[in-house]
């Protein structure tokens, strides 16, 4: 079975390609390399012993996509811009890339009579939680253009399904993916100063940055710092495999992919220190604008519908993340 993977050269996409290839799927990666490196292809080949087909192209190029996906039976749609702060500075780019890109993809899929779609949504669609753990029925909201693109795309996909029940669509709402493949050959390689916690901690550990700024220690949490549901990227990749295996039994379903456990910034920091056996300097700063206090998933629906649940704990996430960072201090550069 051949799967068309938009954004397959990126962080989550590359890990998913590895798991798909290891499970006997063929993959066709479609990516414009705007936030990834062509070296990923060779690394995937080393890990799996198989060569994924790669086409460099933009998801807004409907014609190229339509011809490229010929012979595929399903699409996993990772391609998109994802930086929250940047999305407020260049919202037109975000709406065009993420929403217009998705519309082009849907038209290309229809042309090829491909009706199976797995979409990368995010826990960001829950906004500031009204209750925890977050289940899929929690009201949706967004506070920035990036979050709104995910929210709008989910709505578009629900409308598409309502109009034509031939579609099978999994809206996978990821919590906070971290870690890397255990080989240390693929991992997260952010451009410039990382916004997210784990890449920042790893860069301090490897000596690229001086100290971590902890954004707030006055939240109503175990130690006052923000709590999140961190999930190992390989567990997340396996969630996509399970979504594909079960896609025929789904209509249009939103499904959380999280562990169900929350860890504070300082708890993650301590776990990482233990893994790398180093002291990681940090400073407490004021809260980051737009941050929520706590967030973790109710992961029951994924278990019921996909027979999927996360298997790796915070120590696995830190040790695989550190293995990747220490072997590739400058990412793919
Ligand atoms: P990433 O930036 O590493 O990967 C995205 C890939 O898409 C990149 O390789 C990039 O080059 C490609 N791309 C972007 N725009 C494109 C376009 N117009 N045409 C073709 N290719 C394009 O990001 P990631 O962390 O792997 O995230 C994958 C998806 O998951 C994104 O949609 C993201 O919004 C979503 N998501 C990510 C997280 C996270 O924390 N990483 C959390 C929730 C949801
Ligand atoms: C952020 C995005 C979210 C996106 C997710 C995954 C915001 C407001 N939200 O979520 O939309 O889906 O990334 O890409 O940007 N922290 C520090 N110091 C740092 C970095 C982070 O203390 O240098 C803290 C944060 O305050 C938070 C936790 O670490 O409590 C996790 O932060 P981060 O990794 O940025 O993820 P989210 O804020 O959950």
Short mmCIF file of C-alpha atoms and ligand atoms in Angstrom, two decimals:
data_model
loop_
_atom_site.label_atom_id
_atom_site.label_comp_id
_atom_site.label_asym_id
_atom_site.label_seq_id
_atom_site.Cartn_x
_atom_site.Cartn_y
_atom_site.Cartn_z
CA UNK A 1 0.00 0.00 0.00
CA UNK A 2 1.42 3.39 -1.00
CA UNK A 3 0.88 6.43 1.24
CA UNK A 4 1.26 10.06 0.13
CA UNK A 5 2.91 12.08 2.90
CA UNK A 6 2.90 15.86 2.76
CA UNK A 7 5.57 17.37 5.01
CA UNK A 8 7.21 13.95 5.35
CA UNK A 9 10.72 15.44 5.62
CA UNK A 10 9.83 17.30 8.84
CA UNK A 11 10.16 16.28 12.47
CA UNK A 12 7.00 14.20 12.95
CA UNK A 13 6.71 13.24 9.26
CA UNK A 14 10.20 11.69 9.09
CA UNK A 15 9.55 9.53 12.17
CA UNK A 16 6.23 8.43 10.71
CA UNK A 17 7.87 7.51 7.39
CA UNK A 18 10.31 5.26 9.28
CA UNK A 19 7.50 3.41 11.06
CA UNK A 20 5.49 3.07 7.84
CA UNK A 21 8.46 1.69 5.90
CA UNK A 22 9.28 -0.71 8.75
CA UNK A 23 5.69 -1.96 8.61
CA UNK A 24 5.79 -2.67 4.89
CA UNK A 25 4.08 0.43 3.48
CA UNK A 26 5.50 2.29 0.50
CA UNK A 27 5.82 6.02 1.07
CA UNK A 28 5.76 8.95 -1.30
CA UNK A 29 7.08 12.06 0.47
CA UNK A 30 5.94 15.45 -0.84
CA UNK A 31 7.68 18.44 0.81
CA UNK A 32 8.93 21.87 -0.26
CA UNK A 33 11.84 21.70 2.26
CA UNK A 34 10.84 25.10 3.69
CA UNK A 35 11.49 23.75 7.21
CA UNK A 36 13.48 20.59 6.62
CA UNK A 37 16.69 19.23 5.17
CA UNK A 38 17.14 16.85 2.26
CA UNK A 39 19.62 14.84 4.39
CA UNK A 40 16.59 13.33 6.16
CA UNK A 41 16.05 11.09 3.14
CA UNK A 42 19.43 9.39 3.47
CA UNK A 43 18.93 8.98 7.24
CA UNK A 44 15.53 7.30 6.71
CA UNK A 45 17.23 4.95 4.25
CA UNK A 46 19.97 4.06 6.76
CA UNK A 47 17.40 3.29 9.49
CA UNK A 48 14.97 1.29 7.37
CA UNK A 49 17.12 -0.06 4.54
CA UNK A 50 14.42 1.23 2.20
CA UNK A 51 14.34 4.24 -0.05
CA UNK A 52 11.28 6.49 0.20
CA UNK A 53 10.26 8.28 -2.99
CA UNK A 54 10.66 12.04 -2.58
CA UNK A 55 9.13 14.82 -4.64
CA UNK A 56 10.09 18.38 -3.85
CA UNK A 57 6.96 20.46 -4.22
CA UNK A 58 4.57 22.84 -2.52
CA UNK A 59 1.12 21.76 -1.35
CA UNK A 60 -0.27 24.85 -3.09
CA UNK A 61 0.86 23.36 -6.42
CA UNK A 62 -2.31 21.38 -6.99
CA UNK A 63 -1.33 19.95 -10.37
CA UNK A 64 2.04 18.62 -9.26
CA UNK A 65 0.41 17.08 -6.21
CA UNK A 66 -2.37 15.49 -8.25
CA UNK A 67 0.09 13.77 -10.59
CA UNK A 68 2.46 12.83 -7.74
CA UNK A 69 -0.17 11.01 -5.67
CA UNK A 70 -1.24 8.72 -8.49
CA UNK A 71 -1.43 5.14 -7.15
CA UNK A 72 -1.58 6.12 -3.46
CA UNK A 73 -4.42 4.85 -1.28
CA UNK A 74 -4.23 7.36 1.57
CA UNK A 75 -2.72 10.71 2.52
CA UNK A 76 -1.07 11.81 5.76
CA UNK A 77 -1.02 15.60 5.79
CA UNK A 78 1.78 17.04 7.94
CA UNK A 79 2.81 19.99 5.74
CA UNK A 80 2.22 23.36 7.32
CA UNK A 81 3.79 26.30 9.10
CA UNK A 82 3.78 25.85 12.87
CA UNK A 83 5.42 28.69 14.77
CA UNK A 84 2.89 30.37 17.05
CA UNK A 85 4.73 33.70 17.43
CA UNK A 86 5.56 33.99 13.74
CA UNK A 87 1.93 33.30 12.82
CA UNK A 88 0.90 36.62 14.43
CA UNK A 89 3.56 38.47 12.42
CA UNK A 90 2.79 36.93 9.01
CA UNK A 91 -0.81 35.68 9.26
CA UNK A 92 -1.45 35.87 5.50
CA UNK A 93 1.42 33.42 4.87
CA UNK A 94 0.00 31.10 7.54
CA UNK A 95 -3.55 31.15 6.20
CA UNK A 96 -2.31 30.71 2.63
CA UNK A 97 0.14 27.92 3.39
CA UNK A 98 -1.98 25.94 5.84
CA UNK A 99 -5.55 26.54 4.66
CA UNK A 100 -5.13 27.18 0.95
CA UNK A 101 -2.57 24.34 0.89
CA UNK A 102 -5.11 21.97 2.45
CA UNK A 103 -7.81 23.00 -0.07
CA UNK A 104 -5.40 22.25 -2.92
CA UNK A 105 -4.65 18.87 -1.33
CA UNK A 106 -8.35 18.02 -1.04
CA UNK A 107 -8.93 18.84 -4.72
CA UNK A 108 -5.89 16.78 -5.76
CA UNK A 109 -7.19 13.87 -3.68
CA UNK A 110 -10.64 14.09 -5.27
CA UNK A 111 -9.10 14.08 -8.75
CA UNK A 112 -7.39 10.79 -7.82
CA UNK A 113 -10.42 9.38 -5.98
CA UNK A 114 -8.40 9.13 -2.77
CA UNK A 115 -10.72 9.58 0.21
CA UNK A 116 -8.57 8.47 3.16
CA UNK A 117 -6.92 11.31 5.06
CA UNK A 118 -4.99 11.60 8.31
CA UNK A 119 -4.54 15.23 9.35
CA UNK A 120 -2.06 16.78 11.83
CA UNK A 121 -4.19 18.79 14.20
CA UNK A 122 -3.09 19.99 17.61
CA UNK A 123 -4.17 20.24 21.23
CA UNK A 124 -3.92 23.98 20.62
CA UNK A 125 -7.53 23.77 19.29
CA UNK A 126 -8.75 23.40 22.90
CA UNK A 127 -7.53 26.91 23.81
CA UNK A 128 -7.37 27.58 27.56
CA UNK A 129 -8.74 24.35 29.14
CA UNK A 130 -12.09 24.59 30.97
CA UNK A 131 -11.44 21.18 32.54
CA UNK A 132 -8.76 18.48 32.58
CA UNK A 133 -8.01 15.96 31.21
CA UNK A 134 -8.99 17.28 27.79
CA UNK A 135 -11.36 14.98 25.93
CA UNK A 136 -12.36 15.41 22.29
CA UNK A 137 -15.71 17.00 23.27
CA UNK A 138 -14.04 19.93 25.03
CA UNK A 139 -15.12 23.24 23.38
CA UNK A 140 -12.72 24.52 20.72
CA UNK A 141 -11.07 27.92 20.49
CA UNK A 142 -7.87 29.55 19.32
CA UNK A 143 -5.86 32.55 20.40
CA UNK A 144 -3.44 32.99 17.49
CA UNK A 145 -3.42 32.60 13.68
CA UNK A 146 -1.58 29.25 13.83
CA UNK A 147 -4.21 27.79 16.15
CA UNK A 148 -6.97 29.23 13.98
CA UNK A 149 -5.57 27.49 10.88
CA UNK A 150 -5.86 24.14 12.69
CA UNK A 151 -9.36 24.99 13.93
CA UNK A 152 -10.56 26.13 10.47
CA UNK A 153 -9.03 23.10 8.72
CA UNK A 154 -10.81 20.79 11.16
CA UNK A 155 -14.10 22.57 10.33
CA UNK A 156 -13.41 22.35 6.59
CA UNK A 157 -12.71 18.62 6.87
CA UNK A 158 -15.92 18.05 8.85
CA UNK A 159 -17.85 19.87 6.09
CA UNK A 160 -16.15 17.81 3.40
CA UNK A 161 -17.14 14.61 5.19
CA UNK A 162 -20.72 15.80 5.71
CA UNK A 163 -21.01 16.52 1.97
CA UNK A 164 -19.66 13.13 0.92
CA UNK A 165 -19.59 10.12 3.23
CA UNK A 166 -17.00 8.34 1.04
CA UNK A 167 -14.37 10.25 2.99
CA UNK A 168 -12.58 8.76 6.00
CA UNK A 169 -10.77 11.44 8.01
CA UNK A 170 -8.74 11.24 11.21
CA UNK A 171 -8.10 14.60 12.87
CA UNK A 172 -5.20 13.70 15.13
CA UNK A 173 -4.81 16.23 17.94
CA UNK A 174 -1.20 16.00 19.07
CA UNK A 175 -0.15 17.05 22.54
CA UNK A 176 3.56 18.00 22.93
CA UNK A 177 5.81 15.79 20.78
CA UNK A 178 9.42 15.48 21.96
CA UNK A 179 12.30 12.99 21.74
CA UNK A 180 13.78 11.37 18.67
CA UNK A 181 14.34 8.03 16.96
CA UNK A 182 16.49 5.74 19.14
CA UNK A 183 19.16 5.55 16.40
CA UNK A 184 19.96 9.25 16.91
CA UNK A 185 19.80 9.68 13.12
CA UNK A 186 16.60 11.72 12.92
CA UNK A 187 15.16 14.25 15.37
CA UNK A 188 13.94 17.81 15.78
CA UNK A 189 16.14 20.44 14.15
CA UNK A 190 14.64 23.88 14.77
CA UNK A 191 15.89 26.95 12.91
CA UNK A 192 17.40 29.67 15.11
CA UNK A 193 16.46 30.04 18.76
CA UNK A 194 14.04 27.27 19.76
CA UNK A 195 10.62 28.34 21.07
CA UNK A 196 9.73 24.96 22.51
CA UNK A 197 10.96 23.63 25.82
CA UNK A 198 12.80 20.43 24.91
CA UNK A 199 14.89 21.75 22.02
CA UNK A 200 15.87 24.67 24.26
CA UNK A 201 16.88 22.44 27.19
CA UNK A 202 18.89 20.18 24.83
CA UNK A 203 20.74 23.16 23.38
CA UNK A 204 21.67 24.36 26.87
CA UNK A 205 22.85 20.82 27.72
CA UNK A 206 25.03 20.65 24.61
CA UNK A 207 26.55 24.07 25.34
CA UNK A 208 24.91 26.06 22.54
CA UNK A 209 22.88 28.27 24.93
CA UNK A 210 23.71 29.58 28.37
CA UNK A 211 20.59 28.96 30.41
CA UNK A 212 16.91 28.14 30.13
CA UNK A 213 14.33 30.83 30.81
CA UNK A 214 11.46 29.25 32.73
CA UNK A 215 8.36 31.20 31.75
CA UNK A 216 6.60 31.64 35.08
CA UNK A 217 6.64 29.83 38.43
CA UNK A 218 3.33 31.17 39.77
CA UNK A 219 0.87 28.85 38.02
CA UNK A 220 -1.46 26.68 40.08
CA UNK A 221 0.61 23.54 39.45
CA UNK A 222 2.80 21.14 41.42
CA UNK A 223 5.76 23.57 41.52
CA UNK A 224 4.28 26.69 39.91
CA UNK A 225 5.69 26.02 36.42
CA UNK A 226 3.56 25.12 33.36
CA UNK A 227 2.41 21.52 32.92
CA UNK A 228 2.13 19.73 29.55
CA UNK A 229 1.45 16.26 28.19
CA UNK A 230 4.75 15.38 26.47
CA UNK A 231 4.61 12.47 24.03
CA UNK A 232 7.48 10.57 22.44
CA UNK A 233 7.59 11.30 18.69
CA UNK A 234 7.87 7.57 17.91
CA UNK A 235 4.67 6.87 19.89
CA UNK A 236 3.07 9.67 17.89
CA UNK A 237 4.31 8.12 14.64
CA UNK A 238 2.77 4.79 15.69
CA UNK A 239 -0.53 6.62 16.25
CA UNK A 240 -0.51 7.50 12.53
CA UNK A 241 0.05 3.87 11.60
CA UNK A 242 -2.90 2.87 13.74
CA UNK A 243 -5.02 5.62 12.21
CA UNK A 244 -4.23 4.28 8.73
CA UNK A 245 -4.99 0.70 9.74
CA UNK A 246 -8.38 1.76 11.09
CA UNK A 247 -9.24 4.52 8.64
CA UNK A 248 -11.98 2.55 6.85
CA UNK A 249 -14.00 2.34 10.08
CA UNK A 250 -13.81 6.10 10.73
CA UNK A 251 -16.07 8.85 9.45
CA UNK A 252 -14.51 12.18 10.38
CA UNK A 253 -13.13 11.75 13.89
CA UNK A 254 -11.06 14.00 16.15
CA UNK A 255 -8.69 11.87 18.24
CA UNK A 256 -6.25 12.98 20.94
CA UNK A 257 -2.72 11.61 20.77
CA UNK A 258 -1.23 12.18 24.21
CA UNK A 259 -0.05 10.08 27.13
CA UNK A 260 -2.60 11.32 29.67
CA UNK A 261 0.20 12.46 32.03
CA UNK A 262 1.34 16.01 32.68
CA UNK A 263 4.85 17.14 33.66
CA UNK A 264 5.95 20.58 34.83
CA UNK A 265 8.82 22.51 33.26
CA UNK A 266 11.01 21.80 36.30
CA UNK A 267 10.11 18.11 36.32
CA UNK A 268 11.17 17.84 32.67
CA UNK A 269 14.34 19.77 33.40
CA UNK A 270 15.23 17.38 36.25
CA UNK A 271 14.52 14.32 34.08
CA UNK A 272 16.76 15.73 31.34
CA UNK A 273 19.54 16.53 33.83
CA UNK A 274 19.44 12.94 35.05
CA UNK A 275 19.69 11.64 31.50
CA UNK A 276 22.60 13.77 30.36
CA UNK A 277 24.26 13.85 33.76
CA UNK A 278 24.73 17.61 33.58
CA UNK A 279 23.49 20.57 35.52
CA UNK A 280 21.20 22.73 33.35
CA UNK A 281 21.23 26.36 34.50
CA UNK A 282 17.87 28.16 34.44
CA UNK A 283 16.30 31.49 35.42
CA UNK A 284 12.72 32.06 36.43
CA UNK A 285 11.18 34.75 34.17
CA UNK A 286 7.68 36.16 33.91
CA UNK A 287 4.92 34.20 32.17
CA UNK A 288 5.04 33.95 28.35
CA UNK A 289 2.11 35.78 26.75
CA UNK A 290 -0.54 33.33 25.50
CA UNK A 291 0.66 30.40 27.64
CA UNK A 292 -1.80 28.23 29.52
CA UNK A 293 -1.14 26.79 32.95
CA UNK A 294 -1.75 23.07 32.44
CA UNK A 295 -2.81 20.69 29.75
CA UNK A 296 -3.05 16.94 29.46
CA UNK A 297 -5.04 14.52 27.36
CA UNK A 298 -7.80 12.11 27.98
CA UNK A 299 -6.40 9.44 25.65
CA UNK A 300 -9.29 6.92 25.88
CA UNK A 301 -10.73 7.53 22.42
CA UNK A 302 -7.44 6.62 20.69
CA UNK A 303 -7.39 3.39 22.66
CA UNK A 304 -11.00 2.57 21.78
CA UNK A 305 -10.95 3.51 18.08
CA UNK A 306 -7.34 2.87 17.11
CA UNK A 307 -6.13 0.42 19.76
CA UNK A 308 -3.30 2.84 20.32
CA UNK A 309 -1.75 4.15 23.50
CA UNK A 310 1.60 5.70 24.29
CA UNK A 311 4.29 3.31 25.52
CA UNK A 312 7.26 5.56 26.31
CA UNK A 313 7.78 7.59 29.48
CA UNK A 314 9.44 10.95 30.16
CA UNK A 315 12.85 9.30 30.76
CA UNK A 316 12.70 7.57 27.34
CA UNK A 317 11.77 10.91 25.75
CA UNK A 318 14.70 12.71 27.42
CA UNK A 319 17.26 10.01 26.70
CA UNK A 320 16.32 9.70 23.00
CA UNK A 321 16.20 13.50 22.71
CA UNK A 322 19.65 13.78 24.29
CA UNK A 323 21.05 10.98 22.10
CA UNK A 324 19.94 12.90 19.00
CA UNK A 325 21.15 16.30 20.25
CA UNK A 326 24.56 15.08 21.41
CA UNK A 327 25.21 13.23 18.13
CA UNK A 328 23.91 16.14 16.02
CA UNK A 329 24.66 19.35 17.96
CA UNK A 330 23.75 21.45 14.92
CA UNK A 331 20.80 19.35 13.80
CA UNK A 332 21.05 18.43 10.11
CA UNK A 333 23.39 21.35 9.31
P1 LIG B 1 8.01 20.47 10.65
O1 LIG B 1 8.12 21.91 10.31
O2 LIG B 1 9.23 19.77 11.14
O3 LIG B 1 7.45 19.66 9.39
C1 LIG B 1 6.56 20.24 8.46
C2 LIG B 1 7.09 19.92 7.07
O4 LIG B 1 6.19 20.50 6.11
C3 LIG B 1 8.47 20.51 6.80
O5 LIG B 1 9.32 19.52 6.26
C4 LIG B 1 8.21 21.62 5.77
O6 LIG B 1 9.29 21.78 4.87
C5 LIG B 1 6.95 21.13 5.09
N1 LIG B 1 6.10 22.18 4.52
C6 LIG B 1 5.66 23.32 5.11
N2 LIG B 1 4.90 24.02 4.26
C7 LIG B 1 4.84 23.30 3.09
C8 LIG B 1 4.23 23.51 1.85
N3 LIG B 1 3.52 24.62 1.58
N4 LIG B 1 4.36 22.58 0.90
C9 LIG B 1 5.09 21.45 1.12
N5 LIG B 1 5.72 21.21 2.28
C10 LIG B 1 5.59 22.13 3.26
O7 LIG B 1 6.83 20.32 11.71
P2 LIG B 1 6.40 19.08 12.59
O8 LIG B 1 6.73 19.40 14.00
O9 LIG B 1 6.86 17.83 11.99
O10 LIG B 1 4.81 19.20 12.45
C11 LIG B 1 4.08 18.49 11.47
C12 LIG B 1 2.62 18.90 11.54
O11 LIG B 1 2.14 18.63 12.87
C13 LIG B 1 2.37 20.39 11.30
O12 LIG B 1 1.17 20.51 10.57
C14 LIG B 1 2.21 20.95 12.70
O13 LIG B 1 1.40 22.11 12.69
C15 LIG B 1 1.54 19.80 13.42
N6 LIG B 1 1.77 19.83 14.87
C16 LIG B 1 3.06 19.89 15.34
C17 LIG B 1 3.28 19.92 16.71
C18 LIG B 1 4.68 20.01 17.26
O14 LIG B 1 4.84 20.32 18.44
N7 LIG B 1 5.74 19.72 16.50
C19 LIG B 1 2.19 19.90 17.60
C20 LIG B 1 0.89 19.82 17.09
C21 LIG B 1 0.71 19.79 15.71
C1 LIG B 2 3.54 25.54 21.98
C2 LIG B 2 2.50 26.33 21.25
C3 LIG B 2 1.44 25.38 20.73
C4 LIG B 2 2.08 24.30 19.85
C5 LIG B 2 3.14 23.59 20.70
C6 LIG B 2 3.87 22.52 19.95
C7 LIG B 2 2.55 28.51 22.34
C8 LIG B 2 1.80 29.49 23.19
N1 LIG B 2 1.94 27.33 22.13
O1 LIG B 2 2.89 24.89 23.03
O2 LIG B 2 0.48 26.07 19.97
O3 LIG B 2 1.12 23.36 19.39
O4 LIG B 2 4.10 24.56 21.15
O5 LIG B 2 4.67 23.07 18.93
O6 LIG B 2 3.62 28.81 21.85
N2 LIG B 2 8.81 26.90 28.39
C9 LIG B 2 9.75 27.55 29.19
N3 LIG B 2 10.87 28.03 28.60
C10 LIG B 2 11.12 27.89 27.25
C11 LIG B 2 10.15 27.22 26.45
C12 LIG B 2 9.01 26.76 27.06
O7 LIG B 2 9.58 27.69 30.39
O8 LIG B 2 12.17 28.36 26.76
C13 LIG B 2 7.60 26.35 29.05
C14 LIG B 2 6.30 26.96 28.55
O9 LIG B 2 5.97 28.10 29.30
C15 LIG B 2 5.32 25.79 28.75
C16 LIG B 2 6.19 24.54 28.52
O10 LIG B 2 7.54 24.98 28.71
O11 LIG B 2 4.88 25.76 30.08
C17 LIG B 2 6.06 23.95 27.11
O12 LIG B 2 6.27 24.99 26.17
P1 LIG B 2 6.37 24.68 24.58
O13 LIG B 2 7.33 23.59 24.35
O14 LIG B 2 6.62 25.98 23.89
O15 LIG B 2 4.95 24.10 24.22
P2 LIG B 2 3.48 24.74 24.45
O16 LIG B 2 3.54 26.06 25.08
O17 LIG B 2 2.66 23.71 25.12
#
